[in-house]
Amino acid sequence: MTDRGENLLNAARVMEAFGSEIEAFKDELQKTLLGLGDDASVSFGEEDNAPDDDAYYDANVWVLRGWRWTFPAKERRHGRGGRRNLGALSVVADLGRLGSPTAALGFPCLIVAWSKLGGWEEDLDEITRFWPRSDQQEELRAERLFWWLKDPSNGEDEADAEERRARPARDASWFYLVPIIEVSGPAKLKSLVVDPVLKLLGGSRAEEAFSGADEVLRFRWEGGVSVPSDGYVPSPPSLPPA
Amino acid sequence: MLQAIAKKKINRFLERLPEDIVTDAVFGGLRYLVPREAGLVLEWLFPAPGFEQDALHGAEVLDAELWPPKRGGREPDALIRCRTANGVPLVIVVEAKWGGYTLDERQALDQWEHFVRPATEIGEALHAIVVDRREVAEARLAGDEDELRHTGREAEVRSWRERRDVILWHDVARRLQRRPLGVGSEQLQRWVEDVLSVFRALGRHPFEGFHRTASAGPVRTPVIPQVFYRRAPGRRSDWLGVRVEPAWEPVFWMARSEEASG
């Protein structure tokens, strides 16, 4: 078989293996979130609001370039009983759709995004020019957390940037990026995906929320757009011999 | 059936009989596989039986029967007849318990006496007990062992232990998931993936990182030029023939605005 033929078979095998593992990832993530229980100050429900798969397939419907899972969150109301809807945690497996962080960075990422109530998680499916981010749009906290200063939900929220900056994390919208391959098991899933989210929703500052999560990608602004900081060096891609 | 379960077409049966359905999904299919390929599955599931490391290496499955005729009033969930690489007959007796179900008193002991021990007289045997809660099963087995001791059969306790493997359903899924890639036929690999999809449908699929993804290469990828974030703001650039503009606004916000204005 020619090298190119072998390459195609290997690509299919990789995607099959990845499909199996990313589904296991999602199951573990859901299990971890549901396992927080209703006694936690923030609790999560089962995945809902499935994405439009057309947004993730390639034009020929042969390759799925990612997926989004969204878990609704509720907040316990102290002293009043019951729980109120708070927002939603979305995790996008980004396999390099044009305009996505992965397409620019060159390695697959998870986009871990929080959207306050009335959020925009469905719009994450439509990212064709998501990356790079702009300093006109977000504040970058602890080099890792992109915190929306403008309204990502079509002007329904009329607060100004200063007000958004001052909001607690649970009432704001934000996201961060994790290299998929760094999520090497349940412990890393917890430390890189779940714990920072819970700490942020619990009121921790970004620096504190990301302590113990060194693999979360760091960025800085350069010329007004987001560029990777030093600190994470992805494995170089395997290149064919000359 | 595997796809019917994975795609949740028979949920109402699963609610009532998950134990039998999952047992069939994992062990029933061995009956239809090529003998050596079915042996491979057992090799993945039972890598180190106590009586002999790698006993299943190179084994062939001659028959796999679910719920065979009762002996001594007991019916194991599966009886798998094999031949080892050395030509020794090997019988695997499977007892499966799902969820909160546990072994009945003397259930495993009766199986030892009527199925497992007789098999050791003509070859080798493995008593595979597949459960969700190991400690509960071990406690029941300890009670059964005490009964053997009280009748002066201490040697049998040792023999049974060497031929007993208590594994979790989670382990079954994990071992199948971590099987070596590229071993066995494509049909076998597809069947195993379908079995794993059953576990996934039942919420028992283990996550262990992306090791298989990482080891499944090499795939030769084009180098993606990192132009998106190195570009001066406001300029356009071409990549693979696609014109790309920087995102100054969140695209979803823009999309909705355009929709509203259009």
Short mmCIF file of C-alpha atoms in Angstrom, two decimals:
data_model
loop_
_atom_site.label_atom_id
_atom_site.label_comp_id
_atom_site.label_asym_id
_atom_site.label_seq_id
_atom_site.Cartn_x
_atom_site.Cartn_y
_atom_site.Cartn_z
CA MET A 1 0.00 0.00 0.00
CA THR A 2 1.26 3.46 -0.71
CA ASP A 3 2.13 5.78 2.15
CA ARG A 4 -0.79 7.96 1.26
CA GLY A 5 -3.19 5.04 1.39
CA GLU A 6 -1.84 4.02 4.78
CA ASN A 7 -2.17 7.58 5.95
CA LEU A 8 -5.88 7.57 5.17
CA LEU A 9 -6.46 4.33 7.07
CA ASN A 10 -4.54 5.64 10.06
CA ALA A 11 -6.53 8.86 10.00
CA ALA A 12 -9.76 6.87 10.13
CA ARG A 13 -8.42 4.73 13.00
CA VAL A 14 -7.38 7.82 14.93
CA MET A 15 -10.83 9.31 14.55
CA GLU A 16 -12.47 6.05 15.65
CA ALA A 17 -10.22 5.90 18.70
CA PHE A 18 -10.86 9.53 19.46
CA GLY A 19 -14.61 9.05 19.09
CA SER A 20 -14.53 6.30 21.67
CA GLU A 21 -12.39 8.33 24.06
CA ILE A 22 -14.16 11.65 23.72
CA GLU A 23 -17.50 9.93 24.42
CA ALA A 24 -15.95 8.42 27.53
CA PHE A 25 -14.68 11.88 28.43
CA LYS A 26 -18.19 13.29 28.13
CA ASP A 27 -19.62 10.48 30.28
CA GLU A 28 -16.99 11.07 32.94
CA LEU A 29 -17.56 14.82 32.81
CA GLN A 30 -21.31 14.41 33.21
CA LYS A 31 -20.83 11.89 36.01
CA THR A 32 -18.50 14.29 37.82
CA LEU A 33 -20.85 17.25 37.44
CA LEU A 34 -23.94 15.31 38.48
CA GLY A 35 -21.96 13.84 41.36
CA LEU A 36 -21.67 17.27 42.94
CA GLY A 37 -25.23 16.71 44.11
CA ASP A 38 -27.97 19.13 44.97
CA ASP A 39 -26.33 20.14 48.22
CA ALA A 40 -23.59 22.01 46.41
CA SER A 41 -24.07 25.75 46.01
CA VAL A 42 -24.07 25.18 42.25
CA SER A 43 -25.43 21.93 40.84
CA PHE A 44 -25.54 20.67 37.30
CA GLY A 45 -28.14 18.77 35.34
CA GLU A 46 -27.71 16.26 32.56
CA GLU A 47 -26.48 17.41 29.21
CA ASP A 48 -29.12 19.20 27.19
CA ASN A 49 -29.33 21.62 24.31
CA ALA A 50 -27.50 19.36 21.87
CA PRO A 51 -25.65 21.19 19.11
CA ASP A 52 -26.56 21.40 15.47
CA ASP A 53 -24.39 18.67 13.98
CA ASP A 54 -24.25 20.45 10.63
CA ALA A 55 -22.10 23.05 12.33
CA TYR A 56 -19.47 20.42 13.13
CA TYR A 57 -19.44 18.24 10.02
CA ASP A 58 -17.20 19.02 7.11
CA ALA A 59 -18.92 20.01 3.89
CA ASN A 60 -19.09 16.40 2.70
CA VAL A 61 -20.38 15.07 6.02
CA TRP A 62 -17.40 12.74 6.41
CA VAL A 63 -15.54 14.24 9.31
CA LEU A 64 -16.95 15.58 12.53
CA ARG A 65 -14.65 18.39 13.62
CA GLY A 66 -15.83 18.61 17.19
CA TRP A 67 -18.88 18.69 19.42
CA ARG A 68 -20.41 20.73 22.19
CA TRP A 69 -21.91 19.49 25.43
CA THR A 70 -23.89 21.88 27.59
CA PHE A 71 -24.88 21.23 31.18
CA PRO A 72 -27.47 23.50 32.78
CA ALA A 73 -26.59 24.83 36.21
CA LYS A 74 -28.76 25.77 39.13
CA GLU A 75 -27.94 27.74 42.24
CA ARG A 76 -29.09 26.85 45.73
CA ARG A 77 -31.02 29.69 47.34
CA HIS A 78 -29.93 30.06 50.91
CA GLY A 79 -32.75 30.12 53.39
CA ARG A 80 -35.48 30.11 50.78
CA GLY A 81 -35.35 26.55 49.58
CA GLY A 82 -35.48 25.50 45.96
CA ARG A 83 -32.97 26.26 43.28
CA ARG A 84 -32.91 28.84 40.55
CA ASN A 85 -31.50 28.55 37.07
CA LEU A 86 -28.08 30.08 36.97
CA GLY A 87 -26.51 29.46 33.58
CA ALA A 88 -24.79 26.70 31.68
CA LEU A 89 -21.38 25.15 31.36
CA SER A 90 -20.43 24.27 27.80
CA VAL A 91 -17.46 22.20 26.78
CA VAL A 92 -16.55 22.17 23.13
CA ALA A 93 -14.19 19.58 21.72
CA ASP A 94 -12.54 21.65 19.02
CA LEU A 95 -10.93 19.67 16.23
CA GLY A 96 -9.98 22.58 14.07
CA ARG A 97 -12.96 24.11 12.38
CA LEU A 98 -11.86 27.12 10.43
CA GLY A 99 -11.70 30.15 12.66
CA SER A 100 -11.50 28.14 15.86
CA PRO A 101 -8.63 28.26 18.37
CA THR A 102 -7.48 24.78 17.37
CA ALA A 103 -7.17 25.80 13.73
CA ALA A 104 -4.80 28.56 14.74
CA LEU A 105 -2.89 26.85 17.51
CA GLY A 106 -2.29 23.60 15.66
CA PHE A 107 -3.37 21.19 18.40
CA PRO A 108 -6.85 20.15 19.52
CA CYS A 109 -8.39 22.08 22.39
CA LEU A 110 -11.34 22.03 24.70
CA ILE A 111 -13.20 25.31 24.98
CA VAL A 112 -14.58 25.47 28.52
CA ALA A 113 -17.22 28.18 28.54
CA TRP A 114 -19.65 29.53 31.07
CA SER A 115 -22.73 31.40 29.94
CA LYS A 116 -24.96 33.16 32.38
CA LEU A 117 -28.68 32.71 32.23
CA GLY A 118 -30.03 33.56 28.80
CA GLY A 119 -26.64 32.69 27.37
CA TRP A 120 -25.27 32.06 24.02
CA GLU A 121 -24.04 28.50 24.13
CA GLU A 122 -25.78 27.60 20.86
CA ASP A 123 -23.79 30.33 19.19
CA LEU A 124 -20.59 28.51 20.07
CA ASP A 125 -21.56 26.07 17.31
CA GLU A 126 -21.31 28.81 14.71
CA ILE A 127 -17.74 29.84 15.32
CA THR A 128 -16.26 30.64 11.98
CA ARG A 129 -14.30 33.66 13.10
CA PHE A 130 -13.96 33.01 16.78
CA TRP A 131 -10.22 33.24 16.90
CA PRO A 132 -8.18 35.29 17.59
CA ARG A 133 -9.96 37.14 20.33
CA SER A 134 -9.79 40.90 20.63
CA ASP A 135 -8.93 43.09 23.60
CA GLN A 136 -11.88 45.21 22.57
CA GLN A 137 -14.13 42.32 23.37
CA GLU A 138 -12.71 40.60 26.42
CA GLU A 139 -10.55 41.04 29.42
CA LEU A 140 -7.84 38.44 29.88
CA ARG A 141 -7.50 37.34 33.48
CA ALA A 142 -4.53 35.43 34.87
CA GLU A 143 -3.43 35.05 31.24
CA ARG A 144 -6.02 32.29 30.83
CA LEU A 145 -9.57 33.44 31.33
CA PHE A 146 -11.28 35.36 28.54
CA TRP A 147 -13.95 37.42 30.28
CA TRP A 148 -16.53 39.02 28.04
CA LEU A 149 -16.86 42.77 28.43
CA LYS A 150 -19.29 43.12 25.57
CA ASP A 151 -22.57 41.36 25.38
CA PRO A 152 -22.28 38.09 23.54
CA SER A 153 -26.05 37.68 23.45
CA ASN A 154 -27.07 40.22 20.84
CA GLY A 155 -27.39 43.31 22.93
CA GLU A 156 -30.03 41.97 25.28
CA ASP A 157 -27.86 42.80 28.23
CA GLU A 158 -27.24 46.53 28.23
CA ALA A 159 -24.65 46.66 30.98
CA ASP A 160 -21.45 48.47 30.17
CA ALA A 161 -17.96 47.04 30.24
CA GLU A 162 -17.22 48.30 33.74
CA GLU A 163 -20.29 46.67 35.13
CA ARG A 164 -19.48 43.39 33.40
CA ARG A 165 -15.94 43.52 34.70
CA ALA A 166 -17.21 43.82 38.26
CA ARG A 167 -19.71 40.99 38.10
CA PRO A 168 -19.13 37.74 39.92
CA ALA A 169 -18.17 34.91 37.60
CA ARG A 170 -21.54 33.19 37.87
CA ASP A 171 -23.23 36.31 36.46
CA ALA A 172 -20.71 36.79 33.69
CA SER A 173 -19.67 35.00 30.50
CA TRP A 174 -16.18 33.60 30.04
CA PHE A 175 -14.12 30.79 28.63
CA TYR A 176 -10.70 29.19 28.72
CA LEU A 177 -8.82 26.65 26.65
CA VAL A 178 -7.31 23.28 27.52
CA PRO A 179 -5.25 21.11 25.14
CA ILE A 180 -7.34 17.96 24.78
CA ILE A 181 -4.39 15.63 24.92
CA GLU A 182 -3.47 16.96 28.38
CA VAL A 183 -6.69 15.56 29.81
CA SER A 184 -4.98 12.27 30.49
CA GLY A 185 -7.56 10.73 32.81
CA PRO A 186 -10.33 11.44 35.30
CA ALA A 187 -7.99 13.28 37.66
CA LYS A 188 -6.93 15.71 34.94
CA LEU A 189 -10.51 16.11 33.79
CA LYS A 190 -11.33 17.26 37.28
CA SER A 191 -8.31 19.51 37.77
CA LEU A 192 -8.43 21.13 34.32
CA VAL A 193 -12.13 21.26 33.48
CA VAL A 194 -14.27 20.93 36.59
CA ASP A 195 -12.28 22.46 39.44
CA PRO A 196 -11.45 25.81 37.82
CA VAL A 197 -15.11 26.25 36.87
CA LEU A 198 -16.32 25.46 40.37
CA LYS A 199 -13.73 27.74 41.94
CA LEU A 200 -14.68 30.59 39.63
CA LEU A 201 -18.39 30.10 40.25
CA GLY A 202 -17.59 29.99 43.96
CA GLY A 203 -16.05 33.43 43.78
CA SER A 204 -12.34 32.65 43.50
CA ARG A 205 -10.10 34.95 41.54
CA ALA A 206 -8.76 33.58 38.28
CA GLU A 207 -5.23 33.13 39.64
CA GLU A 208 -6.56 30.97 42.43
CA ALA A 209 -9.00 29.10 40.21
CA PHE A 210 -6.19 28.00 37.90
CA SER A 211 -3.74 26.98 40.60
CA GLY A 212 -3.10 23.30 40.00
CA ALA A 213 -4.16 23.67 36.38
CA ASP A 214 -0.86 24.48 34.70
CA GLU A 215 -1.91 22.94 31.40
CA VAL A 216 -4.64 25.53 30.84
CA LEU A 217 -3.39 27.62 27.92
CA ARG A 218 -1.95 31.06 28.58
CA PHE A 219 -2.29 34.04 26.28
CA ARG A 220 -1.41 37.69 26.05
CA TRP A 221 -2.58 40.57 23.90
CA GLU A 222 -0.33 41.57 21.02
CA GLY A 223 -1.52 44.24 18.64
CA GLY A 224 -4.92 43.92 20.23
CA VAL A 225 -5.37 40.23 19.49
CA SER A 226 -4.77 37.10 21.52
CA VAL A 227 -1.48 35.29 21.03
CA PRO A 228 -0.18 32.32 22.99
CA SER A 229 2.17 33.06 25.85
CA ASP A 230 5.19 30.94 26.52
CA GLY A 231 4.62 28.13 28.94
CA TYR A 232 2.86 25.45 26.96
CA VAL A 233 4.72 23.82 24.14
CA PRO A 234 2.57 21.28 22.35
CA SER A 235 4.19 18.21 20.94
CA PRO A 236 5.23 18.90 17.38
CA PRO A 237 3.11 17.14 14.79
CA SER A 238 4.51 14.00 13.24
CA LEU A 239 5.79 14.92 9.83
CA PRO A 240 6.35 12.59 6.94
CA PRO A 241 9.94 11.72 6.15
CA ALA A 242 11.37 13.76 3.34
CA MET B 1 -28.91 -6.30 19.38
CA LEU B 2 -25.77 -4.35 20.29
CA GLN B 3 -26.81 -1.44 18.15
CA ALA B 4 -30.37 -1.62 19.42
CA ILE B 5 -29.02 -1.16 22.94
CA ALA B 6 -26.47 1.47 22.01
CA LYS B 7 -29.07 3.50 20.17
CA LYS B 8 -31.54 3.11 23.01
CA LYS B 9 -34.19 1.30 21.01
CA ILE B 10 -34.90 -1.19 23.76
CA ASN B 11 -34.64 0.90 26.88
CA ARG B 12 -37.68 -0.67 28.52
CA PHE B 13 -36.00 -4.08 28.43
CA LEU B 14 -32.78 -2.65 29.76
CA GLU B 15 -34.57 -1.24 32.77
CA ARG B 16 -35.77 -4.71 33.70
CA LEU B 17 -33.01 -7.04 32.54
CA PRO B 18 -29.71 -5.22 32.17
CA GLU B 19 -27.75 -8.11 33.68
CA ASP B 20 -28.79 -10.69 31.10
CA ILE B 21 -28.61 -8.28 28.21
CA VAL B 22 -25.12 -7.07 29.08
CA THR B 23 -23.95 -10.64 29.69
CA ASP B 24 -25.21 -11.56 26.24
CA ALA B 25 -23.62 -8.47 24.71
CA VAL B 26 -20.17 -9.35 26.06
CA PHE B 27 -20.09 -13.15 26.20
CA GLY B 28 -22.85 -14.20 23.81
CA GLY B 29 -21.04 -12.83 20.81
CA LEU B 30 -18.06 -15.15 21.39
CA ARG B 31 -20.13 -17.99 19.96
CA TYR B 32 -20.16 -16.33 16.55
CA LEU B 33 -16.54 -15.22 16.31
CA VAL B 34 -13.71 -17.14 14.69
CA PRO B 35 -12.26 -19.37 17.49
CA ARG B 36 -8.93 -17.55 17.71
CA GLU B 37 -10.56 -14.12 17.61
CA ALA B 38 -12.95 -15.09 20.40
CA GLY B 39 -9.85 -16.27 22.27
CA LEU B 40 -8.31 -12.85 21.79
CA VAL B 41 -11.30 -11.25 23.50
CA LEU B 42 -10.86 -13.58 26.49
CA GLU B 43 -7.14 -12.82 26.54
CA TRP B 44 -7.97 -9.12 26.83
CA LEU B 45 -10.61 -9.74 29.50
CA PHE B 46 -8.59 -12.16 31.63
CA PRO B 47 -4.93 -11.26 31.16
CA ALA B 48 -3.65 -12.99 34.27
CA PRO B 49 -5.69 -15.89 35.66
CA GLY B 50 -4.30 -16.93 39.03
CA PHE B 51 -3.48 -20.49 38.02
CA GLU B 52 -1.26 -19.46 35.12
CA GLN B 53 -0.13 -16.10 33.83
CA ASP B 54 -1.07 -15.69 30.17
CA ALA B 55 -3.10 -18.93 30.25
CA LEU B 56 -5.35 -17.52 27.57
CA HIS B 57 -2.56 -16.37 25.30
CA GLY B 58 -3.16 -18.09 21.99
CA ALA B 59 -6.34 -19.82 23.23
CA GLU B 60 -9.26 -20.66 20.95
CA VAL B 61 -12.93 -20.64 21.91
CA LEU B 62 -14.68 -23.84 20.88
CA ASP B 63 -18.11 -22.92 22.19
CA ALA B 64 -19.78 -20.27 24.29
CA GLU B 65 -23.11 -21.15 25.82
CA LEU B 66 -25.26 -18.74 27.80
CA TRP B 67 -27.32 -20.12 30.68
CA PRO B 68 -26.34 -23.77 30.20
CA PRO B 69 -28.43 -26.58 31.75
CA LYS B 70 -28.45 -26.54 35.53
CA ARG B 71 -26.20 -28.78 37.59
CA GLY B 72 -26.78 -29.08 41.30
CA GLY B 73 -29.62 -26.62 40.90
CA ARG B 74 -27.31 -23.90 39.62
CA GLU B 75 -27.15 -22.20 36.25
CA PRO B 76 -24.12 -20.01 35.52
CA ASP B 77 -24.59 -17.13 33.12
CA ALA B 78 -22.09 -18.43 30.59
CA LEU B 79 -20.02 -21.53 29.99
CA ILE B 80 -17.15 -21.02 27.57
CA ARG B 81 -15.17 -24.00 26.35
CA CYS B 82 -11.69 -23.22 25.07
CA ARG B 83 -8.45 -24.87 24.07
CA THR B 84 -5.21 -23.28 25.22
CA ALA B 85 -2.23 -22.75 22.94
CA ASN B 86 -0.81 -25.98 24.42
CA GLY B 87 -3.95 -27.90 23.53
CA VAL B 88 -5.24 -28.11 27.12
CA PRO B 89 -9.04 -27.92 27.53
CA LEU B 90 -10.01 -24.79 29.44
CA VAL B 91 -13.51 -24.00 30.71
CA ILE B 92 -14.55 -20.52 31.78
CA VAL B 93 -17.60 -20.32 34.02
CA VAL B 94 -19.10 -16.84 34.16
CA GLU B 95 -21.43 -15.53 36.84
CA ALA B 96 -22.60 -11.97 36.25
CA LYS B 97 -24.25 -9.57 38.66
CA TRP B 98 -25.30 -6.09 37.61
CA GLY B 99 -25.93 -3.07 39.79
CA GLY B 100 -27.07 -3.85 43.31
CA TYR B 101 -27.55 -7.56 42.69
CA THR B 102 -25.14 -9.83 44.48
CA LEU B 103 -24.28 -13.50 44.71
CA ASP B 104 -26.74 -15.70 46.53
CA GLU B 105 -25.48 -17.68 49.47
CA ARG B 106 -23.59 -20.75 48.16
CA GLN B 107 -24.26 -19.73 44.56
CA ALA B 108 -20.58 -19.42 43.67
CA LEU B 109 -19.66 -22.43 45.80
CA ASP B 110 -22.21 -24.61 44.01
CA GLN B 111 -20.82 -23.46 40.68
CA TRP B 112 -17.33 -24.37 41.87
CA GLU B 113 -18.47 -27.82 42.87
CA HIS B 114 -20.57 -28.60 39.79
CA PHE B 115 -18.90 -26.70 36.97
CA VAL B 116 -15.42 -25.40 37.80
CA ARG B 117 -13.83 -28.20 39.84
CA PRO B 118 -15.00 -30.96 37.46
CA ALA B 119 -13.40 -29.05 34.60
CA THR B 120 -10.05 -29.02 36.43
CA GLU B 121 -10.08 -32.83 36.39
CA ILE B 122 -9.71 -32.89 32.62
CA GLY B 123 -7.98 -29.60 31.98
CA GLU B 124 -8.04 -26.09 33.41
CA ALA B 125 -10.86 -23.84 34.55
CA LEU B 126 -11.52 -20.20 35.38
CA HIS B 127 -14.43 -18.99 37.50
CA ALA B 128 -15.14 -15.45 36.34
CA ILE B 129 -17.42 -13.45 38.60
CA VAL B 130 -18.37 -10.13 37.04
CA VAL B 131 -19.94 -7.62 39.40
CA ASP B 132 -20.39 -3.94 40.07
CA ARG B 133 -19.46 -4.08 43.75
CA ARG B 134 -16.36 -6.10 44.46
CA GLU B 135 -16.44 -5.86 48.24
CA VAL B 136 -19.96 -7.29 48.43
CA ALA B 137 -19.01 -10.22 46.20
CA GLU B 138 -15.79 -10.86 48.13
CA ALA B 139 -17.71 -10.95 51.41
CA ARG B 140 -20.08 -13.57 50.00
CA LEU B 141 -17.17 -15.61 48.61
CA ALA B 142 -15.44 -15.49 52.00
CA GLY B 143 -18.58 -17.02 53.54
CA ASP B 144 -18.56 -19.77 50.91
CA GLU B 145 -14.87 -20.45 51.59
CA ASP B 146 -15.61 -20.79 55.31
CA GLU B 147 -18.10 -23.47 54.47
CA LEU B 148 -15.42 -25.40 52.60
CA ARG B 149 -13.01 -25.02 55.52
CA HIS B 150 -15.56 -26.26 58.01
CA THR B 151 -15.74 -29.48 56.05
CA GLY B 152 -11.96 -29.84 56.01
CA ARG B 153 -11.44 -28.85 52.38
CA GLU B 154 -8.77 -26.19 52.87
CA ALA B 155 -6.87 -27.32 49.76
CA GLU B 156 -9.96 -26.73 47.71
CA VAL B 157 -10.18 -23.18 48.98
CA ARG B 158 -6.69 -22.51 47.59
CA SER B 159 -7.48 -24.23 44.33
CA TRP B 160 -10.70 -22.26 43.90
CA ARG B 161 -8.97 -18.95 44.69
CA GLU B 162 -6.32 -19.63 42.05
CA ARG B 163 -9.04 -20.20 39.49
CA ARG B 164 -11.32 -17.35 40.46
CA ASP B 165 -11.29 -13.86 39.02
CA VAL B 166 -13.66 -11.25 40.45
CA ILE B 167 -13.79 -8.35 38.03
CA LEU B 168 -15.95 -5.29 37.73
CA TRP B 169 -18.08 -4.49 34.71
CA HIS B 170 -16.06 -1.32 34.68
CA ASP B 171 -12.94 -3.50 34.26
CA VAL B 172 -14.56 -5.35 31.39
CA ALA B 173 -15.18 -2.08 29.59
CA ARG B 174 -11.73 -0.76 30.47
CA ARG B 175 -9.92 -3.89 29.27
CA LEU B 176 -11.83 -3.96 26.01
CA GLN B 177 -11.20 -0.30 25.51
CA ARG B 178 -7.47 -0.71 26.10
CA ARG B 179 -7.12 -3.66 23.78
CA PRO B 180 -4.19 -3.37 21.42
CA LEU B 181 -5.12 -1.70 18.17
CA GLY B 182 -4.39 -3.46 14.94
CA VAL B 183 -4.80 -6.94 16.46
CA GLY B 184 -7.52 -9.17 15.06
CA SER B 185 -9.74 -8.54 12.11
CA GLU B 186 -11.65 -5.38 11.35
CA GLN B 187 -14.85 -7.28 12.07
CA LEU B 188 -13.58 -8.14 15.55
CA GLN B 189 -12.59 -4.53 16.24
CA ARG B 190 -16.02 -3.38 15.06
CA TRP B 191 -17.76 -5.89 17.29
CA VAL B 192 -15.74 -4.76 20.31
CA GLU B 193 -16.57 -1.13 19.56
CA ASP B 194 -20.26 -2.06 19.49
CA VAL B 195 -19.91 -3.85 22.83
CA LEU B 196 -18.27 -0.73 24.22
CA SER B 197 -21.12 1.35 22.87
CA VAL B 198 -23.46 -0.78 24.99
CA PHE B 199 -21.44 0.10 28.08
CA ARG B 200 -21.52 3.70 27.04
CA ALA B 201 -25.31 3.57 26.66
CA LEU B 202 -25.48 2.18 30.19
CA GLY B 203 -23.12 4.79 31.58
CA ARG B 204 -20.29 2.34 32.32
CA HIS B 205 -17.73 3.48 29.79
CA PRO B 206 -14.46 4.39 31.50
CA PHE B 207 -12.53 7.53 30.63
CA GLU B 208 -8.77 7.10 30.68
CA GLY B 209 -7.56 10.03 28.70
CA PHE B 210 -6.73 9.97 25.03
CA HIS B 211 -4.11 7.25 24.99
CA ARG B 212 -5.60 5.31 22.11
CA THR B 213 -5.97 8.44 20.07
CA ALA B 214 -2.36 9.30 20.75
CA SER B 215 -1.13 5.80 19.92
CA ALA B 216 -3.20 5.22 16.83
CA GLY B 217 -0.93 7.10 14.43
CA PRO B 218 1.16 8.06 12.82
CA VAL B 219 -0.97 10.32 10.75
CA ARG B 220 0.91 12.74 8.64
CA THR B 221 -0.66 16.11 9.03
CA PRO B 222 -0.09 19.25 7.04
CA VAL B 223 1.63 21.96 9.01
CA ILE B 224 -0.97 24.59 9.81
CA PRO B 225 0.50 28.05 9.36
CA GLN B 226 -0.02 30.02 12.53
CA VAL B 227 -1.14 33.15 10.78
CA PHE B 228 -4.34 33.91 12.62
CA TYR B 229 -2.85 35.52 15.64
CA ARG B 230 0.38 36.84 14.16
CA ARG B 231 -1.41 39.03 11.68
CA ALA B 232 -1.70 42.74 12.27
CA PRO B 233 -5.24 43.61 13.26
CA GLY B 234 -7.57 44.52 10.45
CA ARG B 235 -5.61 42.78 7.71
CA ARG B 236 -6.83 39.86 5.77
CA SER B 237 -4.83 36.76 5.04
CA ASP B 238 -5.27 33.71 2.91
CA TRP B 239 -4.86 30.20 4.20
CA LEU B 240 -5.52 27.21 2.04
CA GLY B 241 -7.38 29.47 -0.35
CA VAL B 242 -9.79 30.73 2.29
CA ARG B 243 -9.91 34.39 3.06
CA VAL B 244 -9.81 34.94 6.78
CA GLU B 245 -10.62 38.08 8.70
CA PRO B 246 -9.80 38.78 12.32
CA ALA B 247 -12.64 38.49 14.77
CA TRP B 248 -13.13 41.87 16.36
CA GLU B 249 -16.54 41.00 17.64
CA PRO B 250 -17.78 37.64 18.81
CA VAL B 251 -18.98 36.00 15.70
CA PHE B 252 -22.24 34.92 17.28
CA TRP B 253 -23.02 38.50 18.18
CA MET B 254 -22.25 39.62 14.66
CA ALA B 255 -24.23 36.79 13.15
CA ARG B 256 -27.29 37.71 15.11
CA SER B 257 -26.86 41.39 14.35
CA GLU B 258 -26.62 40.64 10.65
CA GLU B 259 -29.64 38.44 10.90
CA ALA B 260 -31.58 41.15 12.66
CA SER B 261 -30.55 43.82 10.17
CA GLY B 262 -31.04 41.56 7.18
#
